[in-house]
Amino acid sequence: MESVQRSRKLTVRLTPDEFKTIDGQFKKSTAKIMSDYIRSILLTGKITLYYRNQSLDQLIEELKLLRRELAAIGNNFNQVVKKINSVKEAAELNFWLDMAALLQKQLLEKTASINDKIAQISDKWLQGS
């Protein structure tokens, strides 16, 4: 992109409410600098806006947390399985088998929770279409 020297200045006075409105629109736009945003409006009358879907943002945050929890449970489960494979005594083996069963239950519960969240958001999106 070639560098363009802009030597002309345009000054516009706004009320606080007018500035708040323009600033709010600028923040919704893809422009990184307000002067680029204003220039785009003045010269082309076209601007690109993006909208955030709050329910999708919430879902993503919940899924991130569930993914971390699943990773931790999966890691623990792998460690228990390795331990089971190295145990020689029956009493110790029973302890680790019980631990594996507990982790398996947690894993199934988290998977069900993820499925519930996906179903909830799917239902919500389908209602909107």
PDB file of C-alpha atoms in Angstrom:
ATOM      1  CA  MET A   1       0.000   0.000   0.000  1.00  0.00           C
ATOM      2  CA  GLU A   2       1.466   3.327  -1.011  1.00  0.00           C
ATOM      3  CA  SER A   3       1.909   6.054   1.572  1.00  0.00           C
ATOM      4  CA  VAL A   4      -0.284   9.091   1.041  1.00  0.00           C
ATOM      5  CA  GLN A   5       0.530  12.352   2.741  1.00  0.00           C
ATOM      6  CA  ARG A   6      -2.574  14.053   3.952  1.00  0.00           C
ATOM      7  CA  SER A   7      -1.923  17.749   4.335  1.00  0.00           C
ATOM      8  CA  ARG A   8      -5.454  19.108   4.641  1.00  0.00           C
ATOM      9  CA  LYS A   9      -7.244  19.178   7.960  1.00  0.00           C
ATOM     10  CA  LEU A  10     -10.988  19.193   8.547  1.00  0.00           C
ATOM     11  CA  THR A  11     -12.307  20.232  11.946  1.00  0.00           C
ATOM     12  CA  VAL A  12     -15.799  19.349  13.066  1.00  0.00           C
ATOM     13  CA  ARG A  13     -17.348  20.234  16.403  1.00  0.00           C
ATOM     14  CA  LEU A  14     -19.764  17.775  18.005  1.00  0.00           C
ATOM     15  CA  THR A  15     -21.947  17.687  21.056  1.00  0.00           C
ATOM     16  CA  PRO A  16     -21.010  15.043  23.636  1.00  0.00           C
ATOM     17  CA  ASP A  17     -24.008  12.948  22.524  1.00  0.00           C
ATOM     18  CA  GLU A  18     -23.039  13.213  18.852  1.00  0.00           C
ATOM     19  CA  PHE A  19     -19.487  12.167  19.651  1.00  0.00           C
ATOM     20  CA  LYS A  20     -20.756   9.279  21.789  1.00  0.00           C
ATOM     21  CA  THR A  21     -22.894   8.076  18.874  1.00  0.00           C
ATOM     22  CA  ILE A  22     -20.041   8.299  16.352  1.00  0.00           C
ATOM     23  CA  ASP A  23     -17.594   6.707  18.789  1.00  0.00           C
ATOM     24  CA  GLY A  24     -20.020   3.840  19.394  1.00  0.00           C
ATOM     25  CA  GLN A  25     -20.388   3.270  15.653  1.00  0.00           C
ATOM     26  CA  PHE A  26     -16.615   3.455  15.194  1.00  0.00           C
ATOM     27  CA  LYS A  27     -16.106   0.774  17.847  1.00  0.00           C
ATOM     28  CA  LYS A  28     -18.507  -1.509  15.962  1.00  0.00           C
ATOM     29  CA  SER A  29     -16.632  -0.951  12.710  1.00  0.00           C
ATOM     30  CA  THR A  30     -13.577  -2.757  11.383  1.00  0.00           C
ATOM     31  CA  ALA A  31     -11.575   0.507  11.295  1.00  0.00           C
ATOM     32  CA  LYS A  32      -8.630   0.647  13.674  1.00  0.00           C
ATOM     33  CA  ILE A  33      -8.315   4.450  13.687  1.00  0.00           C
ATOM     34  CA  MET A  34     -11.206   6.870  14.028  1.00  0.00           C
ATOM     35  CA  SER A  35      -9.857   9.147  11.288  1.00  0.00           C
ATOM     36  CA  ASP A  36      -9.924   6.174   8.870  1.00  0.00           C
ATOM     37  CA  TYR A  37     -13.491   5.461   9.928  1.00  0.00           C
ATOM     38  CA  ILE A  38     -14.614   9.097   9.437  1.00  0.00           C
ATOM     39  CA  ARG A  39     -12.755   9.344   6.102  1.00  0.00           C
ATOM     40  CA  SER A  40     -14.498   6.186   4.878  1.00  0.00           C
ATOM     41  CA  ILE A  41     -17.908   7.571   5.774  1.00  0.00           C
ATOM     42  CA  LEU A  42     -17.229  10.956   4.188  1.00  0.00           C
ATOM     43  CA  LEU A  43     -15.683   9.677   0.958  1.00  0.00           C
ATOM     44  CA  THR A  44     -17.620   6.505   0.228  1.00  0.00           C
ATOM     45  CA  GLY A  45     -20.578   6.518   2.537  1.00  0.00           C
ATOM     46  CA  LYS A  46     -19.759   2.844   3.145  1.00  0.00           C
ATOM     47  CA  ILE A  47     -18.552   1.278   6.359  1.00  0.00           C
ATOM     48  CA  THR A  48     -18.191  -2.289   7.521  1.00  0.00           C
ATOM     49  CA  LEU A  49     -19.723  -3.168  10.879  1.00  0.00           C
ATOM     50  CA  TYR A  50     -19.453  -6.371  12.838  1.00  0.00           C
ATOM     51  CA  TYR A  51     -21.844  -7.573  15.470  1.00  0.00           C
ATOM     52  CA  ARG A  52     -21.122  -9.852  18.382  1.00  0.00           C
ATOM     53  CA  ASN A  53     -23.545 -12.547  19.349  1.00  0.00           C
ATOM     54  CA  GLN A  54     -23.566 -12.487  23.152  1.00  0.00           C
ATOM     55  CA  SER A  55     -25.080 -15.968  23.469  1.00  0.00           C
ATOM     56  CA  LEU A  56     -22.353 -17.347  21.198  1.00  0.00           C
ATOM     57  CA  ASP A  57     -19.669 -15.564  23.244  1.00  0.00           C
ATOM     58  CA  GLN A  58     -21.084 -17.114  26.422  1.00  0.00           C
ATOM     59  CA  LEU A  59     -21.189 -20.554  24.809  1.00  0.00           C
ATOM     60  CA  ILE A  60     -17.582 -20.244  23.690  1.00  0.00           C
ATOM     61  CA  GLU A  61     -16.460 -19.285  27.197  1.00  0.00           C
ATOM     62  CA  GLU A  62     -18.343 -22.229  28.712  1.00  0.00           C
ATOM     63  CA  LEU A  63     -16.937 -24.612  26.104  1.00  0.00           C
ATOM     64  CA  LYS A  64     -13.390 -23.351  26.779  1.00  0.00           C
ATOM     65  CA  LEU A  65     -13.844 -24.145  30.461  1.00  0.00           C
ATOM     66  CA  LEU A  66     -15.339 -27.558  29.697  1.00  0.00           C
ATOM     67  CA  ARG A  67     -12.477 -28.303  27.287  1.00  0.00           C
ATOM     68  CA  ARG A  68      -9.918 -27.517  29.995  1.00  0.00           C
ATOM     69  CA  GLU A  69     -11.772 -29.713  32.469  1.00  0.00           C
ATOM     70  CA  LEU A  70     -11.980 -32.532  29.918  1.00  0.00           C
ATOM     71  CA  ALA A  71      -8.258 -32.244  29.212  1.00  0.00           C
ATOM     72  CA  ALA A  72      -7.467 -32.460  32.935  1.00  0.00           C
ATOM     73  CA  ILE A  73      -9.740 -35.480  33.413  1.00  0.00           C
ATOM     74  CA  GLY A  74      -8.262 -37.145  30.315  1.00  0.00           C
ATOM     75  CA  ASN A  75      -4.736 -36.540  31.599  1.00  0.00           C
ATOM     76  CA  ASN A  76      -5.608 -38.019  34.986  1.00  0.00           C
ATOM     77  CA  PHE A  77      -7.279 -40.983  33.296  1.00  0.00           C
ATOM     78  CA  ASN A  78      -4.161 -41.656  31.200  1.00  0.00           C
ATOM     79  CA  GLN A  79      -1.979 -41.569  34.316  1.00  0.00           C
ATOM     80  CA  VAL A  80      -4.275 -44.037  36.088  1.00  0.00           C
ATOM     81  CA  VAL A  81      -4.238 -46.411  33.110  1.00  0.00           C
ATOM     82  CA  LYS A  82      -0.421 -46.312  33.052  1.00  0.00           C
ATOM     83  CA  LYS A  83      -0.391 -47.049  36.782  1.00  0.00           C
ATOM     84  CA  ILE A  84      -2.813 -49.963  36.330  1.00  0.00           C
ATOM     85  CA  ASN A  85      -0.509 -51.460  33.706  1.00  0.00           C
ATOM     86  CA  SER A  86       2.477 -51.289  36.058  1.00  0.00           C
ATOM     87  CA  VAL A  87       0.811 -52.559  39.275  1.00  0.00           C
ATOM     88  CA  LYS A  88       1.715 -56.056  40.469  1.00  0.00           C
ATOM     89  CA  GLU A  89      -0.337 -56.410  43.687  1.00  0.00           C
ATOM     90  CA  ALA A  90      -4.083 -57.146  43.651  1.00  0.00           C
ATOM     91  CA  ALA A  91      -4.942 -54.675  46.459  1.00  0.00           C
ATOM     92  CA  GLU A  92      -3.183 -51.811  44.703  1.00  0.00           C
ATOM     93  CA  LEU A  93      -4.732 -52.839  41.383  1.00  0.00           C
ATOM     94  CA  ASN A  94      -8.225 -52.637  42.912  1.00  0.00           C
ATOM     95  CA  PHE A  95      -7.493 -49.103  44.162  1.00  0.00           C
ATOM     96  CA  TRP A  96      -6.408 -47.943  40.698  1.00  0.00           C
ATOM     97  CA  LEU A  97      -9.346 -49.676  39.000  1.00  0.00           C
ATOM     98  CA  ASP A  98     -11.707 -47.807  41.343  1.00  0.00           C
ATOM     99  CA  MET A  99      -9.887 -44.572  40.504  1.00  0.00           C
ATOM    100  CA  ALA A 100     -10.260 -45.322  36.770  1.00  0.00           C
ATOM    101  CA  ALA A 101     -13.993 -45.937  37.229  1.00  0.00           C
ATOM    102  CA  LEU A 102     -14.356 -42.598  39.055  1.00  0.00           C
ATOM    103  CA  LEU A 103     -12.512 -40.726  36.303  1.00  0.00           C
ATOM    104  CA  GLN A 104     -14.567 -42.485  33.655  1.00  0.00           C
ATOM    105  CA  LYS A 105     -17.742 -41.308  35.412  1.00  0.00           C
ATOM    106  CA  GLN A 106     -16.416 -37.707  35.480  1.00  0.00           C
ATOM    107  CA  LEU A 107     -15.525 -37.927  31.813  1.00  0.00           C
ATOM    108  CA  LEU A 108     -19.009 -39.138  30.899  1.00  0.00           C
ATOM    109  CA  GLU A 109     -20.615 -36.364  32.982  1.00  0.00           C
ATOM    110  CA  LYS A 110     -18.512 -33.669  31.289  1.00  0.00           C
ATOM    111  CA  THR A 111     -19.300 -35.097  27.872  1.00  0.00           C
ATOM    112  CA  ALA A 112     -23.013 -35.013  28.715  1.00  0.00           C
ATOM    113  CA  SER A 113     -22.631 -31.405  29.882  1.00  0.00           C
ATOM    114  CA  ILE A 114     -21.011 -30.450  26.571  1.00  0.00           C
ATOM    115  CA  ASN A 115     -23.795 -32.176  24.653  1.00  0.00           C
ATOM    116  CA  ASP A 116     -26.392 -30.280  26.717  1.00  0.00           C
ATOM    117  CA  LYS A 117     -24.714 -26.924  25.979  1.00  0.00           C
ATOM    118  CA  ILE A 118     -24.539 -27.696  22.267  1.00  0.00           C
ATOM    119  CA  ALA A 119     -28.224 -28.699  22.277  1.00  0.00           C
ATOM    120  CA  GLN A 120     -29.190 -25.490  24.121  1.00  0.00           C
ATOM    121  CA  ILE A 121     -27.388 -23.218  21.691  1.00  0.00           C
ATOM    122  CA  SER A 122     -28.677 -25.196  18.690  1.00  0.00           C
ATOM    123  CA  ASP A 123     -32.246 -24.794  19.929  1.00  0.00           C
ATOM    124  CA  LYS A 124     -31.691 -21.081  20.456  1.00  0.00           C
ATOM    125  CA  TRP A 125     -30.228 -20.579  16.964  1.00  0.00           C
ATOM    126  CA  LEU A 126     -32.973 -22.641  15.338  1.00  0.00           C
ATOM    127  CA  GLN A 127     -35.617 -20.456  17.006  1.00  0.00           C
ATOM    128  CA  GLY A 128     -34.029 -17.404  15.353  1.00  0.00           C
ATOM    129  CA  SER A 129     -34.078 -18.891  11.842  1.00  0.00           C
TER     130      SER A 129
END
